Coordinates of C-alpha atoms in Angstrom, one line a residue:
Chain A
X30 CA 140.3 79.0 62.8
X31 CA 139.4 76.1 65.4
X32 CA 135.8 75.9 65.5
X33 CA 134.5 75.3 68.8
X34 CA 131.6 74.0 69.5
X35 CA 128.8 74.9 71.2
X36 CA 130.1 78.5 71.7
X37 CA 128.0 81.4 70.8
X38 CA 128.2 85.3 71.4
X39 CA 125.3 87.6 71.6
X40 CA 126.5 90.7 71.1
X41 CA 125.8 94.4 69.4
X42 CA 128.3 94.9 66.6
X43 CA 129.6 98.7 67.6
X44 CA 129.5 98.0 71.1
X45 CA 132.7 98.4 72.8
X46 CA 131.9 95.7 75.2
X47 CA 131.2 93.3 72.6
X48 CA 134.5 94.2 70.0
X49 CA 136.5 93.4 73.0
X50 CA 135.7 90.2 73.8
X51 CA 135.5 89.7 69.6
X52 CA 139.1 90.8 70.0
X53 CA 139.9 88.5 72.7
X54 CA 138.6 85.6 71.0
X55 CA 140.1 86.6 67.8
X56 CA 143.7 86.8 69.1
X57 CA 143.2 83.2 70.5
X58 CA 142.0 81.9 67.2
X59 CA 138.7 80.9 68.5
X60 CA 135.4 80.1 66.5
X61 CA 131.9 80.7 67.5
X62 CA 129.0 81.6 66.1
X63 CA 128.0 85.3 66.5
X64 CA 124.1 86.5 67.0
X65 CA 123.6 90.2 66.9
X66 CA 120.9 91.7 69.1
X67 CA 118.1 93.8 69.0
X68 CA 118.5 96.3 71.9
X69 CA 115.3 98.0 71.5
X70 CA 113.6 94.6 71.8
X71 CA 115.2 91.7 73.0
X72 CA 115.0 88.3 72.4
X73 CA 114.6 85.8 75.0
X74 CA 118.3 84.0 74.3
X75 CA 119.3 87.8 76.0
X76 CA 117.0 87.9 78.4
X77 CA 117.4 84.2 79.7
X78 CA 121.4 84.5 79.5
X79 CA 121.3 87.4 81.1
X80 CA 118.5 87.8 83.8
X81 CA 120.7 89.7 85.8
X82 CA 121.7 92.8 83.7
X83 CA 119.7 91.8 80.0
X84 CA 123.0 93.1 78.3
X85 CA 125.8 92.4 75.8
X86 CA 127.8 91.2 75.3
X87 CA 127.1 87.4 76.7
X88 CA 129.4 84.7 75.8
X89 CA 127.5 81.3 75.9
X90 CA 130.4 78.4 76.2
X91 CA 128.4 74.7 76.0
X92 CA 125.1 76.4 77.2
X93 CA 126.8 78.3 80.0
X94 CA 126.5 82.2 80.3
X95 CA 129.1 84.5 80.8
X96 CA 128.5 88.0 81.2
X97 CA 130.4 91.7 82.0
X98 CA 132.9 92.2 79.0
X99 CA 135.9 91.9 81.8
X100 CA 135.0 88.5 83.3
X101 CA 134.4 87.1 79.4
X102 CA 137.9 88.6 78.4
X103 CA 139.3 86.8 82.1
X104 CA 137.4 83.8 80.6
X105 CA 138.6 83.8 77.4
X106 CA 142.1 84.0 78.4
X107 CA 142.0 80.8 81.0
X108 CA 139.9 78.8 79.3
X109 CA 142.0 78.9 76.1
X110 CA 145.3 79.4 78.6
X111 CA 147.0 76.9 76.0
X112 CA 146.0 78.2 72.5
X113 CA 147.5 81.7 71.3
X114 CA 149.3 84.5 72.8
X115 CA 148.5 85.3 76.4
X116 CA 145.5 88.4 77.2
X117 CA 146.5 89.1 80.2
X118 CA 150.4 89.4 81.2
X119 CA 152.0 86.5 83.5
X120 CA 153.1 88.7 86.4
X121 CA 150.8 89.5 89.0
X122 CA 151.8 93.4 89.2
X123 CA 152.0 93.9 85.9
X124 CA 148.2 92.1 86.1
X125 CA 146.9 94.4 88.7
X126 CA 148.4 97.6 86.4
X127 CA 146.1 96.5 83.4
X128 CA 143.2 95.7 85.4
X129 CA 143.4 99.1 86.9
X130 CA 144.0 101.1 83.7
X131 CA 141.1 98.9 82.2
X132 CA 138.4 99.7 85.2
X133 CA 139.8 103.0 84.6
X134 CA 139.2 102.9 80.7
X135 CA 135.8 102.3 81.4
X136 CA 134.5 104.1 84.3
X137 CA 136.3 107.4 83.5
X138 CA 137.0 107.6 80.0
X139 CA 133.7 106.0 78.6
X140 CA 131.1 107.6 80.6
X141 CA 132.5 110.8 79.8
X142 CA 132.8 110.7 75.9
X143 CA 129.0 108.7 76.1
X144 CA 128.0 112.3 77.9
X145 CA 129.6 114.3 75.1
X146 CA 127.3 112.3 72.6
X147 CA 123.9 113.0 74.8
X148 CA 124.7 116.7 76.2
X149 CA 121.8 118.7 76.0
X150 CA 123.9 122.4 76.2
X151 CA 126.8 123.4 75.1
X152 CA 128.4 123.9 78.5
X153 CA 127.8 120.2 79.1
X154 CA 129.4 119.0 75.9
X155 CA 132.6 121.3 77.0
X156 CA 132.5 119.6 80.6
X157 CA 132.4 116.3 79.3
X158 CA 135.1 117.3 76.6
X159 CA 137.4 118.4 79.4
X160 CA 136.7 115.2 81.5
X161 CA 137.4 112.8 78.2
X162 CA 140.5 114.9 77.6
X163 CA 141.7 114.8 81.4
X164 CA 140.9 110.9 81.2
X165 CA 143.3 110.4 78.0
X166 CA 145.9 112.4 79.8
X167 CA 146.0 109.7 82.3
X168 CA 146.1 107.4 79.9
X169 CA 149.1 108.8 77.7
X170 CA 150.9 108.6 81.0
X171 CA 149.9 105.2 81.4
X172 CA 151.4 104.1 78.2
X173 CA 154.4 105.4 78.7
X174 CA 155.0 103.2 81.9
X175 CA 153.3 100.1 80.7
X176 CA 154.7 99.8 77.1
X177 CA 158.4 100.9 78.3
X178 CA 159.0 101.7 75.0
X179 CA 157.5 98.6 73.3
X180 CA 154.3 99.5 70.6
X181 CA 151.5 98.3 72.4
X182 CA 150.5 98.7 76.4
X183 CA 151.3 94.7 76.9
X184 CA 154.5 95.5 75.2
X185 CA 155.4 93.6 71.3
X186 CA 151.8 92.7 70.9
X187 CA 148.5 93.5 72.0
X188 CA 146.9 92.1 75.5
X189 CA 144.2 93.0 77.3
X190 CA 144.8 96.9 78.3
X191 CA 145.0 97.5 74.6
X192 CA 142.2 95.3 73.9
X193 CA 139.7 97.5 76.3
X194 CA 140.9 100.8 75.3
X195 CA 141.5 99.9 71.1
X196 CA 137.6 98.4 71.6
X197 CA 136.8 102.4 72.4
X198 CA 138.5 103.9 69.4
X199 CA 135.3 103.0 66.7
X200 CA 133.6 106.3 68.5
X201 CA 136.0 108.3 69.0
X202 CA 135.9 108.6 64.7
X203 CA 132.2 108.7 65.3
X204 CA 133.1 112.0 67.6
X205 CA 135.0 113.3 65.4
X206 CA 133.0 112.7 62.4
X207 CA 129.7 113.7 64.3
X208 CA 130.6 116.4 66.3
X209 CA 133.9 117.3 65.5
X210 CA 135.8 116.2 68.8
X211 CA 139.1 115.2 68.3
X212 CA 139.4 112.5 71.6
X213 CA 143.3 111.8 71.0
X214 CA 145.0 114.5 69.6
X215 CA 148.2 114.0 68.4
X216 CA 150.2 117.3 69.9
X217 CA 148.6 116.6 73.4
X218 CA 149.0 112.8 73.3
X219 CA 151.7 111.6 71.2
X220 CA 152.1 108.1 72.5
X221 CA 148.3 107.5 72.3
X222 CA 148.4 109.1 69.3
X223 CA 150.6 106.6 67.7
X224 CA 149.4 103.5 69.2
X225 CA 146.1 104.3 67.7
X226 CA 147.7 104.2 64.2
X227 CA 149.7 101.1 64.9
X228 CA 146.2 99.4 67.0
X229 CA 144.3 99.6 63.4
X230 CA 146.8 97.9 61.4
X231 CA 146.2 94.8 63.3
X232 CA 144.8 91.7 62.6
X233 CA 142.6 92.0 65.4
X234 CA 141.6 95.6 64.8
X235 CA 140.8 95.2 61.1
X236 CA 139.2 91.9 61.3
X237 CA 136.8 93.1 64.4
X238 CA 136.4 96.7 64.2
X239 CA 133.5 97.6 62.6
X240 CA 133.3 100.5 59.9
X241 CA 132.9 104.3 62.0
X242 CA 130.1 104.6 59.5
X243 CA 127.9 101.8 60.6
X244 CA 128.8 103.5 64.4
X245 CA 127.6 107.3 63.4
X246 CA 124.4 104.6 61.9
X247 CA 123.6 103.4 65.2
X248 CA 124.2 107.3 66.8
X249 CA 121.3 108.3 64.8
X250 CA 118.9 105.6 65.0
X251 CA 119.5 106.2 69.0
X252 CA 119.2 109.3 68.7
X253 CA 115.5 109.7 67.3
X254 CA 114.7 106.9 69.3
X255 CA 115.6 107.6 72.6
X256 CA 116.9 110.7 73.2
X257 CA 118.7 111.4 76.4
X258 CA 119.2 107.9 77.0
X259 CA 122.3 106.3 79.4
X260 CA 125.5 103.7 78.6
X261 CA 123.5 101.5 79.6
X262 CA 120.9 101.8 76.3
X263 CA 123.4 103.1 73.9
X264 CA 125.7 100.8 74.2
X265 CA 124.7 97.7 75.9
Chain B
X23 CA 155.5 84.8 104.1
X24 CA 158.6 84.8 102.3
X25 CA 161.9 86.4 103.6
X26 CA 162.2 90.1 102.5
X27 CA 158.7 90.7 101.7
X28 CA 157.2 93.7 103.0
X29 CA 153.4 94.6 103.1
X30 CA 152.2 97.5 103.8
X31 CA 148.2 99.4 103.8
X32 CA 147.2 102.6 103.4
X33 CA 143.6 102.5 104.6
X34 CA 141.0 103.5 107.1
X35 CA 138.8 102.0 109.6
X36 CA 135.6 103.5 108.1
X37 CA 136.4 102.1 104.3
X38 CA 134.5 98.6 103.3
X39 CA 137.2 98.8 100.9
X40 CA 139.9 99.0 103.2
X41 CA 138.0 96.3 104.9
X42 CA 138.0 94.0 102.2
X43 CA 142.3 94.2 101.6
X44 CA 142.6 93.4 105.7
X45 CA 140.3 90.2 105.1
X46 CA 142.3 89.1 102.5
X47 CA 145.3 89.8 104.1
X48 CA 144.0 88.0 107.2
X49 CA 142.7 85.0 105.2
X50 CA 145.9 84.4 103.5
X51 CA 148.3 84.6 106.9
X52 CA 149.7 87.2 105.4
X53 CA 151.7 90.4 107.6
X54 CA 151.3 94.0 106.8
X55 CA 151.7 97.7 108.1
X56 CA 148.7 99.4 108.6
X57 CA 148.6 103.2 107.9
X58 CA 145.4 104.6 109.1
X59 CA 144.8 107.7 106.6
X60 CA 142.8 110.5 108.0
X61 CA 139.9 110.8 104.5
X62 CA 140.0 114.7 105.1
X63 CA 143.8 114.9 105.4
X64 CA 145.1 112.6 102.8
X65 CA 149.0 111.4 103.4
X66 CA 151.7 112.5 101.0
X67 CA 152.3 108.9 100.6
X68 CA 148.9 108.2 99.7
X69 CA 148.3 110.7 97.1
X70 CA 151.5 110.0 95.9
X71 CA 150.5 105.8 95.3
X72 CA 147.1 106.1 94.3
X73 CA 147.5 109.4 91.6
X74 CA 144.8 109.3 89.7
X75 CA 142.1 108.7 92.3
X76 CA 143.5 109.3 95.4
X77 CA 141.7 106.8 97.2
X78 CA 141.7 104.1 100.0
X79 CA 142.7 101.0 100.2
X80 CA 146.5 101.5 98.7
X81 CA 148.9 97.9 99.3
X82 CA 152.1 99.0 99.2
X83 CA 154.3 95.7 98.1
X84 CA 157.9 96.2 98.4
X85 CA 157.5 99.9 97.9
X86 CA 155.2 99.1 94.4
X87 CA 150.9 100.6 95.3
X88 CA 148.5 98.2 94.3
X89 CA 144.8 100.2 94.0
X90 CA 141.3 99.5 94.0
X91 CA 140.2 96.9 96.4
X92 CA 139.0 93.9 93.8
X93 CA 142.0 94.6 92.2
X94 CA 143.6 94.3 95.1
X95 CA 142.2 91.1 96.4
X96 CA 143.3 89.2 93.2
X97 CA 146.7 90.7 93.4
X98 CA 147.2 89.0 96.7
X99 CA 145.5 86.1 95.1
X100 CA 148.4 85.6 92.8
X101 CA 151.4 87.2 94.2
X102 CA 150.8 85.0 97.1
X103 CA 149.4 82.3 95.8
X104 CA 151.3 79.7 98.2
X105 CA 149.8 81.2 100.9
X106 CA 146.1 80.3 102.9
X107 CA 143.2 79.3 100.8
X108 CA 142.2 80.8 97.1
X109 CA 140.6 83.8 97.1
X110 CA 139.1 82.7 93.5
X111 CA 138.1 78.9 92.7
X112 CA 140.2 77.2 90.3
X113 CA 137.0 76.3 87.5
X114 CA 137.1 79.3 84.6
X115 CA 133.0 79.2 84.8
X116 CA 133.2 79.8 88.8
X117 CA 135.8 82.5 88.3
X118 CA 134.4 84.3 85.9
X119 CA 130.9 83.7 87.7
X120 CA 132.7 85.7 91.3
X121 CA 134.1 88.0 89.2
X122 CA 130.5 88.9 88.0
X123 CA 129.2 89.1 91.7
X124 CA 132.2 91.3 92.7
X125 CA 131.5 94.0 90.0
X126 CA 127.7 93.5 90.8
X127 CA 127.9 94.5 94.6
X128 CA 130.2 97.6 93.9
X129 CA 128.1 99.0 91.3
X130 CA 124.6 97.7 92.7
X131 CA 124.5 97.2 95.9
X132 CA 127.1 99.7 97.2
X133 CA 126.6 103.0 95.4
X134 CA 122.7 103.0 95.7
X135 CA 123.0 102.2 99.7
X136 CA 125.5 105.0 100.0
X137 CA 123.2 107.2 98.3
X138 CA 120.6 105.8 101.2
X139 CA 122.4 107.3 103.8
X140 CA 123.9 110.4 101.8
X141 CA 121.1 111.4 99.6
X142 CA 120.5 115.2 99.4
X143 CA 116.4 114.1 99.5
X144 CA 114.3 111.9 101.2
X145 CA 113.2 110.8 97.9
X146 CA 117.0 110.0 96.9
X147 CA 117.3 108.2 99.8
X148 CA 114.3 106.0 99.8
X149 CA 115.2 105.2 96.1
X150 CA 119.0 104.5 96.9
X151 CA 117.4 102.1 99.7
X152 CA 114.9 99.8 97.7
X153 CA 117.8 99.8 94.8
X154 CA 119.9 98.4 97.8
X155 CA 117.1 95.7 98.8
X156 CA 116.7 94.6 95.0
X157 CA 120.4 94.3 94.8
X158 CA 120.4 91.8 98.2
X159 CA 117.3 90.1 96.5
X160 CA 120.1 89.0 93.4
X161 CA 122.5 88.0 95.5
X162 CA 120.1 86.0 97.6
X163 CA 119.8 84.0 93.5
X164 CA 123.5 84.5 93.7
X165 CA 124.4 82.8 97.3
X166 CA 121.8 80.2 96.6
X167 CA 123.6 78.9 93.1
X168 CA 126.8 79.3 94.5
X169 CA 126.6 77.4 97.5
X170 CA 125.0 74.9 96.3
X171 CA 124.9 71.7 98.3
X172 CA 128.2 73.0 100.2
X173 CA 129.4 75.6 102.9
X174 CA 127.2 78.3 102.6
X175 CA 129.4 80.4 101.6
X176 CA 130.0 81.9 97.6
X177 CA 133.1 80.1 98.0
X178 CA 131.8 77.1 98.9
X179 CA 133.0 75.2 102.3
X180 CA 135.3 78.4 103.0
X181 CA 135.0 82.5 101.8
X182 CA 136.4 83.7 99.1
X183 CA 136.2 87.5 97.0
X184 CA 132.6 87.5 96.9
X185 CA 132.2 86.5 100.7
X186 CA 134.9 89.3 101.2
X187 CA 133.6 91.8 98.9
X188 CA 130.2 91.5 100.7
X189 CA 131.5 90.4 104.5
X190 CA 132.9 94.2 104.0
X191 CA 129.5 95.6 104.5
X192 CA 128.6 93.7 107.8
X193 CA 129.4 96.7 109.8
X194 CA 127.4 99.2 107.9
X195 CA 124.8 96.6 107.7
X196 CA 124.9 96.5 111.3
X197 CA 125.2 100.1 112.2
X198 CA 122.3 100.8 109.5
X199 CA 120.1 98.3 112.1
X200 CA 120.8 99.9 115.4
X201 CA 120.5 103.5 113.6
X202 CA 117.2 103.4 111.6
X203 CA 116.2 99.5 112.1
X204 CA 116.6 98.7 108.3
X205 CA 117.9 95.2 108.1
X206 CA 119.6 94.7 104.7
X207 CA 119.9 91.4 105.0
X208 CA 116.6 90.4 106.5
X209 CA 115.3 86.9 107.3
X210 CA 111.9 87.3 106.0
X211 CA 113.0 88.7 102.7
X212 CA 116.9 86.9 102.0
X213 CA 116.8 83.9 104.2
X214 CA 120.3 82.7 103.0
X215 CA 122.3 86.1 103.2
X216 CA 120.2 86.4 106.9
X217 CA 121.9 83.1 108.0
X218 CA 125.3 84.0 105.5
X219 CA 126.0 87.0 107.6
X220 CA 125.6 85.5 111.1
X221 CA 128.0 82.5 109.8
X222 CA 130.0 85.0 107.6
X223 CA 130.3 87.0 111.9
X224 CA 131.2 84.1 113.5
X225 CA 134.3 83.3 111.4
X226 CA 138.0 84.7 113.2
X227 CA 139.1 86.9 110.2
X228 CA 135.7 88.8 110.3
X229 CA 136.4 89.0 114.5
X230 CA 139.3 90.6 114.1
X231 CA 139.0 92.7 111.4
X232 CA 135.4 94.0 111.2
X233 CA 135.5 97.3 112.9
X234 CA 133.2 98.1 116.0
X235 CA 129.8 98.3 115.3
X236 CA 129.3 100.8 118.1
X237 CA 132.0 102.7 116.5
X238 CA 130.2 103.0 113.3
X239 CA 127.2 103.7 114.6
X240 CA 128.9 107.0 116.5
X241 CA 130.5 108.0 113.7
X242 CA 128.1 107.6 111.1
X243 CA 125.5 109.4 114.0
X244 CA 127.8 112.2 114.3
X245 CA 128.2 112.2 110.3
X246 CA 124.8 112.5 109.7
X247 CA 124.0 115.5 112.2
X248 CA 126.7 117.3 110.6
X249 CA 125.2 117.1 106.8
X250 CA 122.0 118.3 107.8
X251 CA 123.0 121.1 109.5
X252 CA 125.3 122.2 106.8
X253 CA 122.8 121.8 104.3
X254 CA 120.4 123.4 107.2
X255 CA 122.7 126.3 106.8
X256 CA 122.8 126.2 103.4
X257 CA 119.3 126.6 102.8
X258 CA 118.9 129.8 105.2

């Protein structure tokens, strides 16, 4: 793997954030030198890359910052335009349809399977059951127009809608482990169902994805630390 | 534009968002249809092209929607990327850096100034508003990196997304000054988005696309009447 110099990544292992831009600069072959952070006390590198938000993951490329998982993914992709397969798709429609699917990935699908993880009542774990669910529904239709038929949203191999949804699918073993939520079903959500299968037998996936057990970890530490706490804390 | 191109928007006076698309649009030369949707009678054509949230602005290109307004933006960045000025500079670092600024306004500045004029409580309100003023306070950081030793703008010499994203608030920003004489972008506090907005007013596109202030101000007058007596009612 081409080792790049001066290019580090502060990040928090089971973040979905963070695994996506791992993925991102996995699939291009990059090396960089990966620092794991402390989110319950953070070190200055964070704070000082990040003054902004103070959160992973941060992608430092010859002492420059770049932060929001998105614009680091966009980053990777451009700056490395030349080496490995392309994130993002060539064709500006097919462009704006990941994008879309992605902000919808994560300000729909996210937030709502974060709120099943924190409900403090029943009925609010079976509201934010219903709104992952309705959210996945989407995004079965989704893959059914973007892959036309081909295993993975960007078609023969993975780009950057399956990179921001795939970067999700660590807690949604946790769930089911946990608390025995099954997010993508495979009689409601075939297609999804499948491409999860076909997601973790990738290079990317199994050199990235952390273990669900070191996830359901993190849960619990959370959990007696800070109960009721936001995205923001859990994951970020 | 090129022969056999069509353009069309599915939008509303009242939507920033909207506002945003017609800048672009404007910037890059570029001819469209406007559809003005009534927000409380949604069109068959706009719930059929924007699905999943059924939202303002839709662009309609050659019968294919385009939705949500950043994504947007950067579609007509690329699809018509012979046309006017760059939207986005050509540097990875100052990409990814407007991309970051884009995101930030939306979630920081927008939603807590909405909640300023929308809040159920003057409490929610008040908060909403100084999470507004300490989202302006960033982007003062923001204008004053990006500008640096050049036009004044985040683009530099000329606007580009993050002048747009922003320049779509200049009517609300206005309106909120003649109705309650809150000045978001105040001289004492954000000297260089005080002296931004009066150059960002000045420039043709923003002429002939901002909508009336007076307009705003009637509407968003009448608006407000009409929540407090309903909740008025409500509380009886």
């Amino acid at each position: 793997m081409a080792r790049e110099g001066g290019l580090r990544l502060l990040g928090l292992t089971v973040s979905p954030f963070v695994v996506r831009v791992r993925m991102a600069l996995q699939l291009k072959g990059i090396g960089y030198e990966y620092i794991e952070q402390d989110l319950f006390t953070k070190g200055e590198l964070l704070l000082v890359s990040n003054r902004v938000h103070k959160k992973v993951p941060v992608l430092i490329h010859d002492g420059k910052p770049v932060c929001e998982s998105l614009a680091i993914v966009h980053y990777v992709d451009e700056v490395w335009a030349a080496t490995g397969p392309s994130i993002l798709p060539a064709d500006p429609y097919e462009r704006a349809d990941a994008r879309f699917w992605a902000a919808y990935a994560d300000s729909k699908l996210l937030p709502a399977w974060v709120g099943i993880m924190w409900a403090a009542t029943e009925e609010e774990k079976a509201e934010k059951v219903g709104d992952t669910l309705t959210a996945i529904g989407h995004l079965e239709e989704a893959f059914g127009k973007c892959s036309k038929g081909k295993p993975f949203f960007a078609g023969d191999s993975v780009g950057y809608l399956d990179l921001v949804l795939g970067s999700q699918l660590l807690w949604f073993e946790a769930l089911r482990k946990m608390f025995g939520v099954v997010v993508i079903e495979e009689g409601k959500a075939p297609l999804l169902s499948a491409w999860v299968k076909r997601f973790g037998q990738t290079d990317t996936a199994k050199e990235v994805v952390p273990d669900v057990d070191i996830a359901v970890q993190y849960l619990k530490k959370l959990q007696s630390h800070r109960p009721g706490s936001t995205v923001a804390q859990l994951l970020s | 534009m090129a022969g056999g191109d069509e353009l069309k928007l599915l939008g509303s006076w009242l939507s920033p968002f909207a506002t945003r698309v017609k800048l672009a649009l404007a910037l890059k030369g570029l001819s469209y249809a406007e559809v003005e949707e009534d927000l409380c009678n949604k069109s068959e054509l706009l719930l059929r092209s924007n699905p999943v949230h059924k939202k303002v602005p839709v662009l309609i290109h050659n019968g294919v929607p385009v939705c949500e307004s950043v994504i947007i933006m950067q579609y007509i960045d690329e699809a018509f990327a012979g046309a006017g000025p760059s939207l986005l500079p050509l540097d990875p670092h100052e990409r990814a850096v407007a991309r970051f600024w884009a995101s930030y306004i939306d979630e920081k500045l927008v939603i807590p100034w909405v909640r300023s004029f929308r809040g159920t409580t003057e409490e929610e309100k008040s908060e909403g508003l100084k999470q507004a003023f300490a989202a302006v306070e960033n982007l003062e950081g923001a204008l004053r990196e990006c500008s640096k030793g050049k036009g004044g703008f985040f683009g530099g010499d000329g606007i580009g997304l993050v002048d747009i994203t922003l320049g779509s608030l200049l009517t609300w920003a206005h309106a909120a000054e003649v109705m309650s004489g809150t000045r978001i972008f105040d001289p004492a506090r954000t000297p260089l988005l005080a002296a931004w907005m009066v150059r960002f007013d000045e420039l043709d596109v923003a002429k002939a696309v901002l909508p009336d202030v007076g307009r705003m101000v009637e509407f968003k007058t009448k608006q407000a009447r009409a929540l407090a007596a309903a909740r008025a009612s409500d509380s009886k």
